[in-house]
Short mmCIF file of C-alpha atoms in Angstrom, two decimals:
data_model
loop_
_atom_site.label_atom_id
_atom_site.label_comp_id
_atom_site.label_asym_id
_atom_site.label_seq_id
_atom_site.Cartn_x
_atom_site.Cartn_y
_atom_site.Cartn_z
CA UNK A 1 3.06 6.93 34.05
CA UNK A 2 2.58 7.42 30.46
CA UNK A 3 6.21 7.60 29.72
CA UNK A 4 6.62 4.23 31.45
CA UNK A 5 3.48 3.26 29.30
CA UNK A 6 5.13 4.46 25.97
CA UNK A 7 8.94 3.01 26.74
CA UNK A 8 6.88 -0.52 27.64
CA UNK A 9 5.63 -0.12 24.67
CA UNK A 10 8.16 0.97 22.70
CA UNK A 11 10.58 -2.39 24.10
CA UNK A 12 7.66 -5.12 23.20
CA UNK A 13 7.61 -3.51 19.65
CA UNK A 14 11.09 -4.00 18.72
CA UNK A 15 11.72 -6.91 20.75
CA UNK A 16 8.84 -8.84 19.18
CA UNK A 17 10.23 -6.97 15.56
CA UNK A 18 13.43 -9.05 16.64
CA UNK A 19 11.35 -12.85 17.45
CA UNK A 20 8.79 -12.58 14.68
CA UNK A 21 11.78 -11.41 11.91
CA UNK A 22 13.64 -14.36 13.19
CA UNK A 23 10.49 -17.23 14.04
CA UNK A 24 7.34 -15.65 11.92
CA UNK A 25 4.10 -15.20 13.74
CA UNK A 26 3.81 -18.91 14.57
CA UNK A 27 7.44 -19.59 15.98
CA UNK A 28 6.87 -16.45 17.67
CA UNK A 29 6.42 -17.06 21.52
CA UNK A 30 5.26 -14.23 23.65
CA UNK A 31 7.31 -15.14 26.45
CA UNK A 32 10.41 -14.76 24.59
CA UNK A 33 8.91 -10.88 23.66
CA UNK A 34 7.99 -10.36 27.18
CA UNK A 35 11.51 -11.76 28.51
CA UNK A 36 13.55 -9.20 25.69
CA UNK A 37 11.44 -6.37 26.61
CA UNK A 38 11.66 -6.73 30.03
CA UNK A 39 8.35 -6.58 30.61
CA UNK A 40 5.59 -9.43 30.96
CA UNK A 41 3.16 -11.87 28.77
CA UNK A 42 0.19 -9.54 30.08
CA UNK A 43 1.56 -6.29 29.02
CA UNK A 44 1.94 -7.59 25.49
CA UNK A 45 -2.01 -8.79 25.99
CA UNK A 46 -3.16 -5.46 27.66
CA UNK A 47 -1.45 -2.89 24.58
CA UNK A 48 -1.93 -5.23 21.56
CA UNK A 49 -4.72 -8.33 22.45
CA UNK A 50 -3.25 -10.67 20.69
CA UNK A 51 0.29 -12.15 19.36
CA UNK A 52 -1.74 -11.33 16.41
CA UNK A 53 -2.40 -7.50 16.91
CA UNK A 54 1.18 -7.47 18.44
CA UNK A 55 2.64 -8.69 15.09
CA UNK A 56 0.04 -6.39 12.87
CA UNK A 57 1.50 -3.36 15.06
CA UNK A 58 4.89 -4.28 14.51
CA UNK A 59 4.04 -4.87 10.69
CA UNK A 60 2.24 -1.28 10.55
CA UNK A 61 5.48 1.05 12.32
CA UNK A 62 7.55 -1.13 9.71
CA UNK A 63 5.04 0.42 6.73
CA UNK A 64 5.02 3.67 8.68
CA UNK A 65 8.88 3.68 8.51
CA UNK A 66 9.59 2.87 5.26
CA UNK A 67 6.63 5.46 3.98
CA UNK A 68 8.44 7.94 5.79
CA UNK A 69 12.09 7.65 5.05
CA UNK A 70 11.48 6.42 1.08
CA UNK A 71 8.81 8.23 -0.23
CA UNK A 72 7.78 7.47 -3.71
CA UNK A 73 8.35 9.80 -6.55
CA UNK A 74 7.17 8.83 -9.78
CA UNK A 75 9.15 11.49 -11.46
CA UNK A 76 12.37 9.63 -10.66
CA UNK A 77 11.36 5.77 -10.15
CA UNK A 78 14.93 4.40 -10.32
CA UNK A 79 16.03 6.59 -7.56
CA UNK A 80 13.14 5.73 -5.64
CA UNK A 81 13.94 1.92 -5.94
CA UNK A 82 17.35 3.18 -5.24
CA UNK A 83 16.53 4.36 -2.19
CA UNK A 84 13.94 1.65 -1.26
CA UNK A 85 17.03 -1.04 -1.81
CA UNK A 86 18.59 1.36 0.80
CA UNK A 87 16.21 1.15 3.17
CA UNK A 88 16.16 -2.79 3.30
CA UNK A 89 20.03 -2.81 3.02
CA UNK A 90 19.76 -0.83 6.79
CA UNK A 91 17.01 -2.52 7.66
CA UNK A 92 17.29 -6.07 7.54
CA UNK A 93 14.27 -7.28 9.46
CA UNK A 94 12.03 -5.68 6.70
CA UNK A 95 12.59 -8.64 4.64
CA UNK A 96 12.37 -11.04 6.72
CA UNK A 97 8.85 -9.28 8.36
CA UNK A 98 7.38 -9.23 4.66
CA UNK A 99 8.06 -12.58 4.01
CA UNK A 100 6.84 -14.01 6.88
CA UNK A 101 3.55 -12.53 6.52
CA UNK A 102 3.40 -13.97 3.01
CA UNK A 103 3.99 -17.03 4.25
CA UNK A 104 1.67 -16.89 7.20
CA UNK A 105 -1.04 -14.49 6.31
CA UNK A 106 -0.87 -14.71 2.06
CA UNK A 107 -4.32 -15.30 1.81
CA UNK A 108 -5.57 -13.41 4.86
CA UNK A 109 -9.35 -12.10 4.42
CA UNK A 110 -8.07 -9.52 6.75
CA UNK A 111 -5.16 -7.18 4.95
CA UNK A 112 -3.08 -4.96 6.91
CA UNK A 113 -4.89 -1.04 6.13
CA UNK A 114 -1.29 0.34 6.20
CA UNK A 115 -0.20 -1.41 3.70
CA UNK A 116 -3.35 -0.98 1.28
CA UNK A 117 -3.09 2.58 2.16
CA UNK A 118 0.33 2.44 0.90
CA UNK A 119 -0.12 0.73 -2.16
CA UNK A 120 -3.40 2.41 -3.37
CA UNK A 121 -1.20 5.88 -2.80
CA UNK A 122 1.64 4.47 -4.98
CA UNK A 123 -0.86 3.71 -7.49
CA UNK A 124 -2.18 6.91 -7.43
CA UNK A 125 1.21 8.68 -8.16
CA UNK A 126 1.86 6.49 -11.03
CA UNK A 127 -0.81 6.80 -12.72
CA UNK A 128 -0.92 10.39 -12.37
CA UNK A 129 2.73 10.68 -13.55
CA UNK A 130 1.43 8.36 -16.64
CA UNK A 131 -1.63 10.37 -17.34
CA UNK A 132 0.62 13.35 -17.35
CA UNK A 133 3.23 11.58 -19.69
CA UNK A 134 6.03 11.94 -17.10
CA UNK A 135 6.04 7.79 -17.22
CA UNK A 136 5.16 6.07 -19.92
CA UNK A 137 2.05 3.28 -19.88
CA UNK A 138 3.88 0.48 -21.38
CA UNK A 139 3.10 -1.55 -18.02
CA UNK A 140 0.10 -0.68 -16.40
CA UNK A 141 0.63 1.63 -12.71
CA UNK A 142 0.18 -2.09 -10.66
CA UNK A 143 2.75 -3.58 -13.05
CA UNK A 144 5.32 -0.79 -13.07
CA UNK A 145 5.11 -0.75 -9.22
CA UNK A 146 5.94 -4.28 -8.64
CA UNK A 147 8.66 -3.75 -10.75
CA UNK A 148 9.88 -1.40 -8.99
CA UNK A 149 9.57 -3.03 -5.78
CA UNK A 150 10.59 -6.19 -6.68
CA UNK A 151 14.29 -5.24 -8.52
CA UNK A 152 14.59 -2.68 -5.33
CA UNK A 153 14.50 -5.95 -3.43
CA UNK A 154 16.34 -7.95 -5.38
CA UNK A 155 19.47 -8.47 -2.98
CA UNK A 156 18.01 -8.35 -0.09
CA UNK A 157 14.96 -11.14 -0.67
CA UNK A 158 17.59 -13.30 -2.11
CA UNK A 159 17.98 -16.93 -1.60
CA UNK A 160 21.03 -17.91 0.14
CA UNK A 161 21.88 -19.75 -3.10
CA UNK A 162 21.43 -16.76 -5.04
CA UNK A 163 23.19 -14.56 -2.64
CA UNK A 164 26.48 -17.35 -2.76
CA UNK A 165 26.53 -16.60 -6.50
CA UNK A 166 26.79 -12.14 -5.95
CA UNK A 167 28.55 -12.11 -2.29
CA UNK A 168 31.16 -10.32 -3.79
CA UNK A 169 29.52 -7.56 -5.25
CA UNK A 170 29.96 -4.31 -3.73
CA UNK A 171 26.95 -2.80 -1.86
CA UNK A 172 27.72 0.52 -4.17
CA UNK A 173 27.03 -1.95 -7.53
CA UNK A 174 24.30 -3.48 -5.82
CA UNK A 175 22.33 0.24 -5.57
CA UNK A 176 23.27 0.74 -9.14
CA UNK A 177 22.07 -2.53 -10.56
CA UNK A 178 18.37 -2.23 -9.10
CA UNK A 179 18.83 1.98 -10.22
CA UNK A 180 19.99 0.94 -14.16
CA UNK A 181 17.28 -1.89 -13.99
CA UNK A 182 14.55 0.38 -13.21
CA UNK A 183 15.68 3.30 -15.50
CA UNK A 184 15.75 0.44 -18.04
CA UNK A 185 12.17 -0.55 -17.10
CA UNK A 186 10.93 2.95 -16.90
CA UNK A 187 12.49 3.11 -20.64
CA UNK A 188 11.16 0.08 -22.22
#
């Protein structure tokens, strides 16, 4: 039964991925997840407690993800943000999941470990790569990071106003825009 367990799982993750990336946490409606995932409202209940817990799992593989397939490397920040703007471009929901949870959870007592594991790790490198002198400290390690995340999201946070204005622009110029801008923060 475990495989059963796991593919169960496995369905209720991405299919509530799908509703909150699409509703937020409080459009979200469990019986929606339970209907996509072929499964029921209890199973969702029994592996994650809550629509809460369910959306802080599906928020934590999302982290998990993108820490695994864009690690950061402070040697090289431009091609990092390079290849973060890569990883939203393929992954659209990512967005969408990040925003939401500004939106709903900004000032949540209760931050998501993943993510402060994430960040306090990126801070780390930085810093070490400025202490070292392979980055230079003209922005502090917090600064230089939201820089860098920021301009990697640039296209892919947009507003549809803003997105009206660059639809034409290659996804090739895209990558190199965020890559030049953070080459030309890294410089400053």
């Amino acid at each position: 039964m475990p495989r059963d367990a796991d593919a169960t799982r496995a369905r209720l993750l991405l299919a509530a991925r799908d509703e909150f990336a699409a509703v937020g946490i409080a459009g979200a409606r469990v019986d929606r997840i339970a209907a996509a995932a072929a499964s029921n409202k209890a199973q969702i209940y029994h592996y994650f407690g809550s629509k809460d817990g369910l959306f802080d799992a599906v928020f934590d593989a999302m982290v998990a993800e993108t820490l695994d397939e864009v690690t950061i490397d402070p040697e090289d920040l431009p091609e990092y943000a390079g290849r973060l703007h890569d990883s939203y471009t393929h992954r659209p929901w990512v967005q969408r999941l990040a925003t939401w949870y500004r939106l709903e959870r900004g000032d949540s007592q209760h931050p998501i470990e993943a993510v402060v594991r994430s960040n306090a790790a990126k801070l780390e490198a930085i810093v070490g790569a400025q202490r070292a002198g392979t980055l230079p400290s003209t922005f502090d390690a917090a600064e230089l990071l939201g820089l860098v995340i920021h301009t990697a999201a640039l296209w892919s946070g947009a507003t549809p106003e803003y997105t009206a204005l660059t639809d034409t622009v290659a996804a090739d110029r895209r990558r190199d825009v965020v890559v030049a801008a953070v080459a030309a923060v890294v410089r400053a």
